[in-house]
mmCIF file of C-alpha atoms in Angstrom:
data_model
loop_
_atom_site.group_PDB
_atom_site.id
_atom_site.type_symbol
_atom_site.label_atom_id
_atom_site.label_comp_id
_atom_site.label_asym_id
_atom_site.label_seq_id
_atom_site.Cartn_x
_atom_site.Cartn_y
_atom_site.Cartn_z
ATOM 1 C CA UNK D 296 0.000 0.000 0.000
ATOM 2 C CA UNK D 297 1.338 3.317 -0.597
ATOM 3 C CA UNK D 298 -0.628 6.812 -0.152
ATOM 4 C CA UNK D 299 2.296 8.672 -1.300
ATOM 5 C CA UNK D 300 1.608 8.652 -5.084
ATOM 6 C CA UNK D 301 1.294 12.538 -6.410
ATOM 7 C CA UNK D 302 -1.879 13.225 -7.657
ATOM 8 C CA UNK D 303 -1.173 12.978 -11.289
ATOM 9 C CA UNK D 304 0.027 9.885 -11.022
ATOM 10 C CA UNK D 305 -3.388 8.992 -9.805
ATOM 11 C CA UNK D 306 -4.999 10.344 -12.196
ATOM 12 C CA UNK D 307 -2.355 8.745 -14.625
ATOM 13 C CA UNK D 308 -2.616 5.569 -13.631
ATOM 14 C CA UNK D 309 -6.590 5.480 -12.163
ATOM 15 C CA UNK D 310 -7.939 2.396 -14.446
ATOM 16 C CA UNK D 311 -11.633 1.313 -13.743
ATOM 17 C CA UNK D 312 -10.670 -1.836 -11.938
ATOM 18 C CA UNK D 313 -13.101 -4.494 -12.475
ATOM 19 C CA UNK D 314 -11.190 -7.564 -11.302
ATOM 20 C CA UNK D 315 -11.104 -7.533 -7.523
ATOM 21 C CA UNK D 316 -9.930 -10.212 -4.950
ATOM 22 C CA UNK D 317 -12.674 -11.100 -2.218
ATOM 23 C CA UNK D 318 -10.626 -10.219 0.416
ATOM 24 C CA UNK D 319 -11.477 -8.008 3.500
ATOM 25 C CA UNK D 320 -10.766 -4.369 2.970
ATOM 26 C CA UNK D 321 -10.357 -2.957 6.891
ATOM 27 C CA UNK D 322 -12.678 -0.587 7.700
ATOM 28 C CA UNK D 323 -10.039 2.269 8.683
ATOM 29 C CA UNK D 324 -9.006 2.516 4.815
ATOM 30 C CA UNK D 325 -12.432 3.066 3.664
ATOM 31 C CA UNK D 326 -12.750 5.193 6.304
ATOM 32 C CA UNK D 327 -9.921 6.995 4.720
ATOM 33 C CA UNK D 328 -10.964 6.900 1.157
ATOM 34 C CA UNK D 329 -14.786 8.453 2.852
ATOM 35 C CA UNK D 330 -12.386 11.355 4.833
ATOM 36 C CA UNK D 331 -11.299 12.202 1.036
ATOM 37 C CA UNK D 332 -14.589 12.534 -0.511
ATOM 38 C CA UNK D 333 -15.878 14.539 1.713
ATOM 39 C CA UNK D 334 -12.783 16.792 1.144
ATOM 40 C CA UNK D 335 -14.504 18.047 -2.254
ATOM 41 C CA UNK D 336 -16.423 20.827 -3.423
ATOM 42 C CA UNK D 337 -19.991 20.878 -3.914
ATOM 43 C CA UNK D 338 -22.568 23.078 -5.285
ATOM 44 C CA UNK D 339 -22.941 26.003 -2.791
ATOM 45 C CA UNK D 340 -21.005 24.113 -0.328
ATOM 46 C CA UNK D 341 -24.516 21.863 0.711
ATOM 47 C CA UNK D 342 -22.338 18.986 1.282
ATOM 48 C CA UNK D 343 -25.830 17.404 0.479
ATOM 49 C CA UNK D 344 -24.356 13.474 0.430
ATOM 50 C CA UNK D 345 -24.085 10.334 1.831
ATOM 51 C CA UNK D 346 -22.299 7.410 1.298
ATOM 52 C CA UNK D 347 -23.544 4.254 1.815
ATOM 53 C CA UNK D 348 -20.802 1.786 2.795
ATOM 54 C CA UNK D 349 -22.533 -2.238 1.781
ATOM 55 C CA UNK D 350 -20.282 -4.456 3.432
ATOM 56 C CA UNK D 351 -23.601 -7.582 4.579
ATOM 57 C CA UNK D 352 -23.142 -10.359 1.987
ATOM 58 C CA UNK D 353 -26.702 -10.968 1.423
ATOM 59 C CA UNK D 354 -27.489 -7.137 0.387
ATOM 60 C CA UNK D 355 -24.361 -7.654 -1.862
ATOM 61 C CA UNK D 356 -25.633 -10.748 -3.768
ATOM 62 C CA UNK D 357 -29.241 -8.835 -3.891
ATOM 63 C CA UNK D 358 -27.384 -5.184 -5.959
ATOM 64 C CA UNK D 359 -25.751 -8.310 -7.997
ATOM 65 C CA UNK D 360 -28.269 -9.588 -9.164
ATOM 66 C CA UNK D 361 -30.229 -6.730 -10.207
ATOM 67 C CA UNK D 362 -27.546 -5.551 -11.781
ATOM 68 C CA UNK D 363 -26.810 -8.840 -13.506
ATOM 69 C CA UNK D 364 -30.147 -8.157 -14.998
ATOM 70 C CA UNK D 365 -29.817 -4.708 -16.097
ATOM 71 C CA UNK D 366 -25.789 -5.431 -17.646
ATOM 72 C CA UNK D 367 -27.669 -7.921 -19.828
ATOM 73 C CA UNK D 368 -30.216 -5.568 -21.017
ATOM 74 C CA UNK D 369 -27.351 -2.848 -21.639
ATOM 75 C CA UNK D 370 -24.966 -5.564 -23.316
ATOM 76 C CA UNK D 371 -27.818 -6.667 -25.798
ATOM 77 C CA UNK D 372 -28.327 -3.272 -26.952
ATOM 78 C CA UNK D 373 -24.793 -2.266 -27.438
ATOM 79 C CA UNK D 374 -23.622 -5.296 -28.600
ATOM 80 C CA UNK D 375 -23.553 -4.073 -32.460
ATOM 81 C CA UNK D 376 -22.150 -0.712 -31.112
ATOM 82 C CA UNK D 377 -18.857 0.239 -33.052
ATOM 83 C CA UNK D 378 -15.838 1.653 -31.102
ATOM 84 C CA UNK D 379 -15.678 5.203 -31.276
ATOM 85 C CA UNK D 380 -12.630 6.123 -33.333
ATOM 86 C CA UNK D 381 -9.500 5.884 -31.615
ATOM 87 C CA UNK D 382 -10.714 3.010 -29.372
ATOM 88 C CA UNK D 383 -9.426 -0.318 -31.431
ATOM 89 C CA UNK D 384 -11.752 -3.691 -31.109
ATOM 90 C CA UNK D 385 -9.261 -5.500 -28.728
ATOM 91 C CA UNK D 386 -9.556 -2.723 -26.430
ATOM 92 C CA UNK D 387 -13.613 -2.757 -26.589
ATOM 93 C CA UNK D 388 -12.906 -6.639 -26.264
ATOM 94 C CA UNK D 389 -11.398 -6.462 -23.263
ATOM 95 C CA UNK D 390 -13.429 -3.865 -22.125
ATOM 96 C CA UNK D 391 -16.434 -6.083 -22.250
ATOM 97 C CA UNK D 392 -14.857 -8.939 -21.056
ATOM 98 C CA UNK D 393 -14.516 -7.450 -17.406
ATOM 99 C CA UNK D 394 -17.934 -5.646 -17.743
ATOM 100 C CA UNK D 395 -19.304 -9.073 -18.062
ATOM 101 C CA UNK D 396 -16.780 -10.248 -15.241
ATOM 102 C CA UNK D 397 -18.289 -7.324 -13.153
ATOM 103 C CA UNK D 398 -21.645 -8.019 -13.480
ATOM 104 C CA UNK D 399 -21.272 -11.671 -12.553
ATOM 105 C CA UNK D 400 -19.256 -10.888 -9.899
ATOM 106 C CA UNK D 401 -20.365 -7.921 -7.995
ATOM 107 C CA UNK D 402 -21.456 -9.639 -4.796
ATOM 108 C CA UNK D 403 -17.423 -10.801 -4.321
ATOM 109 C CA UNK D 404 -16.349 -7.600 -4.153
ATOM 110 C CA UNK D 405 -15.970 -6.640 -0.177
ATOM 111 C CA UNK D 406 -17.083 -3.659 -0.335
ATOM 112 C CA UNK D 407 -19.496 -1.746 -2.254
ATOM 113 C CA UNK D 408 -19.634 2.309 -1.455
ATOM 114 C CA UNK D 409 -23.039 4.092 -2.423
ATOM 115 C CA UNK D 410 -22.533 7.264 -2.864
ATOM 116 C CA UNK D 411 -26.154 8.909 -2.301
ATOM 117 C CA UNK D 412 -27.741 12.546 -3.006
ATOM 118 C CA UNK D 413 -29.669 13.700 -0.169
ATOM 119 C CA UNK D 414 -32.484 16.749 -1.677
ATOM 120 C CA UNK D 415 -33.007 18.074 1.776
ATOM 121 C CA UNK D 416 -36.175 19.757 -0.022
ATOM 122 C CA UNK D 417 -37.972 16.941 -1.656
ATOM 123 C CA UNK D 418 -37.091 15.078 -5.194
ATOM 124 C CA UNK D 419 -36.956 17.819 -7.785
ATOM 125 C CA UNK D 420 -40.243 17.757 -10.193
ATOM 126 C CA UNK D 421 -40.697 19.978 -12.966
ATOM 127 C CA UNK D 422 -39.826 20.186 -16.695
ATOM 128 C CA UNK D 423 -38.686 23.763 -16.791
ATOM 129 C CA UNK D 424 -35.332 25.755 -17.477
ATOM 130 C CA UNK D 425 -34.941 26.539 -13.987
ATOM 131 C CA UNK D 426 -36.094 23.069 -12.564
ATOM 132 C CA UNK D 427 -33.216 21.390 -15.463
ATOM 133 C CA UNK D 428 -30.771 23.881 -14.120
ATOM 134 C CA UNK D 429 -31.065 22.901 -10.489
ATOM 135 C CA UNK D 430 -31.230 19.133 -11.109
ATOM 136 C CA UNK D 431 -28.130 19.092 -13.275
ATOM 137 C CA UNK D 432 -26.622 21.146 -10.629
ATOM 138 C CA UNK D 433 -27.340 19.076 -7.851
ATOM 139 C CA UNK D 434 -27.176 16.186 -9.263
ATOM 140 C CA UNK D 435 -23.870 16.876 -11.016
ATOM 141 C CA UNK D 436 -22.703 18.121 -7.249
ATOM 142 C CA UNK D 437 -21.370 14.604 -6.014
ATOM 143 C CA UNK D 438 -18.811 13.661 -8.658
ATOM 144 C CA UNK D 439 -16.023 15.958 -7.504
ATOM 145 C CA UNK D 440 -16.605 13.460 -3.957
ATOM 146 C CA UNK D 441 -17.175 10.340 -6.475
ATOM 147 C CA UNK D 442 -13.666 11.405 -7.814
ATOM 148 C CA UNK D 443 -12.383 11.743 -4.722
ATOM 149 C CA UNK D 444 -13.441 8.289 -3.711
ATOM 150 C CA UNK D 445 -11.805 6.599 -6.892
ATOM 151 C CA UNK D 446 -8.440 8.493 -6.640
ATOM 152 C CA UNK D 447 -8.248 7.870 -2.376
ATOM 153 C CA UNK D 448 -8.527 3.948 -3.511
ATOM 154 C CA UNK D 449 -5.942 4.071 -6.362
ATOM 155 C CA UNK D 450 -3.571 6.229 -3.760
ATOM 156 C CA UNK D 451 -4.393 3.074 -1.257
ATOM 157 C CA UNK D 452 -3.865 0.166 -3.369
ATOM 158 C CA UNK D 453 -7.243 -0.319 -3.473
ATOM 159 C CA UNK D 454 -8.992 -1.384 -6.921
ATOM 160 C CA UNK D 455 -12.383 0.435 -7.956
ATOM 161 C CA UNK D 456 -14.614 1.189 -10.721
ATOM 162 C CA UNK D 457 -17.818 3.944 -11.355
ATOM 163 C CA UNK D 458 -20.867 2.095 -12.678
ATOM 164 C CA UNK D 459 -24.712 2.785 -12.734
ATOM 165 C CA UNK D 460 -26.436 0.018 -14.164
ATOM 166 C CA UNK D 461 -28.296 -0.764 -10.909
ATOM 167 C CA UNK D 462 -30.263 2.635 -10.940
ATOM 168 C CA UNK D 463 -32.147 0.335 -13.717
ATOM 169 C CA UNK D 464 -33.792 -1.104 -10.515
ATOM 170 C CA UNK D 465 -33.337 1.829 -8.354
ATOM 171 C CA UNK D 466 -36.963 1.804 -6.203
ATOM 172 C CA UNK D 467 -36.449 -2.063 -5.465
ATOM 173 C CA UNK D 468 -32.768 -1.570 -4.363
ATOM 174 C CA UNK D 469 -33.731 2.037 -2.604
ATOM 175 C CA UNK D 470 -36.492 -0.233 -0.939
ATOM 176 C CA UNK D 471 -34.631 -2.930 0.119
ATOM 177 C CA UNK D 472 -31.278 -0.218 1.914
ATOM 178 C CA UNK D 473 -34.426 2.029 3.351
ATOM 179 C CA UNK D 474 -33.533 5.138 1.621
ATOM 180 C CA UNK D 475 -35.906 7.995 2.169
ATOM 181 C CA UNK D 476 -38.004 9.522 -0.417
ATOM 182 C CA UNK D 477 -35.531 12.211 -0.947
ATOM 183 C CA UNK D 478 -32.366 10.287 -0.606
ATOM 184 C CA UNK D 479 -31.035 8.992 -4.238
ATOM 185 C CA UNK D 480 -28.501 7.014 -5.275
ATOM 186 C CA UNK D 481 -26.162 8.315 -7.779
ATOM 187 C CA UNK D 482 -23.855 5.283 -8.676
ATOM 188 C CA UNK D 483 -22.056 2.248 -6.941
ATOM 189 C CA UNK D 484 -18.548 1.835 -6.905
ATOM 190 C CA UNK D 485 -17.144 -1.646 -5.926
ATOM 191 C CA UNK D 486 -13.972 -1.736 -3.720
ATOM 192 C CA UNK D 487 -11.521 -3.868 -3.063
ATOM 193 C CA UNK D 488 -8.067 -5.256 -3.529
ATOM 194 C CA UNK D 489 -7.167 -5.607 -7.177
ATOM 195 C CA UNK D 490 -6.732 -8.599 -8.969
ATOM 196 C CA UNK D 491 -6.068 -6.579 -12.228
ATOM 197 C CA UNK D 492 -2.628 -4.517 -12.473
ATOM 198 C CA UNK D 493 -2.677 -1.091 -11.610
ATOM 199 C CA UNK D 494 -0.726 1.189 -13.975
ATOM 200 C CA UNK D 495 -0.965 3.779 -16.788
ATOM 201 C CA UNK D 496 -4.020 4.369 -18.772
ATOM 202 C CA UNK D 497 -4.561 5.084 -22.346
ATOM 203 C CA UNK D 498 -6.760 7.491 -23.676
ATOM 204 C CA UNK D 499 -7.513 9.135 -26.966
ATOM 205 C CA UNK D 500 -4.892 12.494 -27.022
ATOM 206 C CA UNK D 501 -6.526 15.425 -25.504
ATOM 207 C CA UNK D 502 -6.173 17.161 -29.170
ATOM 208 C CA UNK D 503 -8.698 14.863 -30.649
ATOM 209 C CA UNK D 504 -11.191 15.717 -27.489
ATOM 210 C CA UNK D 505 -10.815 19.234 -27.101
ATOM 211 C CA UNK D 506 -12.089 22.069 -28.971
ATOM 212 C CA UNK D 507 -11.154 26.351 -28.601
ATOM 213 C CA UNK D 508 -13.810 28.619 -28.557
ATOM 214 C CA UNK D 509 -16.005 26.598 -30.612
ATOM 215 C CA UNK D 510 -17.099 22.902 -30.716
ATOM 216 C CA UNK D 511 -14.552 21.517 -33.346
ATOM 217 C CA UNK D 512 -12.101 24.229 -33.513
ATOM 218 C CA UNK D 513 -8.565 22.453 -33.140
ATOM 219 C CA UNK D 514 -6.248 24.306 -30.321
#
């Protein structure tokens, strides 16, 4: 484990770990990886989160296989999806291959961390500009503390990914961990030790996803 890493290597070398051993993660690192999320901004400082830390086996298998369900859905409707340019097959290859790993083997993973929205006034209804300005907002308010979360485990040693695919079922799950009407989930990241290597990622070069001034202007 080291916690010394600078914090572009994190970023550098941050991979969506989807391979992750079974064993225990102790409770004072996810403590840890929890002090650094809360450590980021939000949207007018509300703090409005919570993270829900699923560590009981049989609420583990019960998110797996929900989102078993929904990762077969997804898969069936992407399957004749080309890689965007840039992206080669073997890479999409792979990439599948430990989406499908993931989705068969959520429950293994020790920990999963639930990283809620709490709308202290009620769920936000409404079609208008100002209602779509305040749910993107809040909404959008959590990922600097998702971030947070996946750079504290790769800092750690700790092997993570960001997925969604369980909002699919959202009320049964909500149900099931008693959230509140106005509590949400946002996404579920899976933690543990890695059984994948940790190490540098490859992207497409930032020249090909980044425009000046304009939408498609090189800079």
């Amino acid at each position: 484990m080291n916690d010394d890493i600078g914090v572009f290597e994190a970023m550098h070398t941050c991979r969506a770990i989807r391979y992750l051993k079974p064993d225990p993660v102790p409770d004072e690192l996810i403590r840890r990886v929890l002090d650094a999320a809360i450590r980021a901004p939000s949207g007018s400082n509300r703090q409005s989160w919570h993270f829900l830390v699923i560590k009981d086996a049989a609420t583990r298998k019960m998110i797996q296989e929900r989102y078993k369900r929904a990762f077969d859905a997804y898969a069936a409707m992407t399957a004749s999806a080309p890689p965007r340019a840039g992206v080669s097959v073997t890479t999409m290859d792979l990439v599948r291959k430990s989406a499908t790993h993931l989705a068969e083997h959520l429950h293994e993973a020790p920990v999963l961390l639930m990283p809620l929205l709490v709308n202290e006034q009620g769920p936000l209804r409404g079609d208008g500009p100002l209602q779509t300005v305040a749910r993107k907002s809040t909404y959008s308010s959590i990922y600097p503390a998702v971030q947070n979360i996946l750079l504290a485990c790769r800092a750690l040693g700790l092997g993570a990914c960001l997925t969604t695919l369980h909002l699919m079922y959202e009320e049964e799950i909500a149900k099931v961990l008693g959230l509140p009407p106005n509590v949400e989930s946002m996404c579920l990241i899976p933690v543990g030790w890695p059984a994948a290597k940790l190490g540098p990622v490859t992207r497409v070069p930032v020249e090909e996803v980044s425009s000046l001034d304009r939408y498609g202007r090189r800079w």
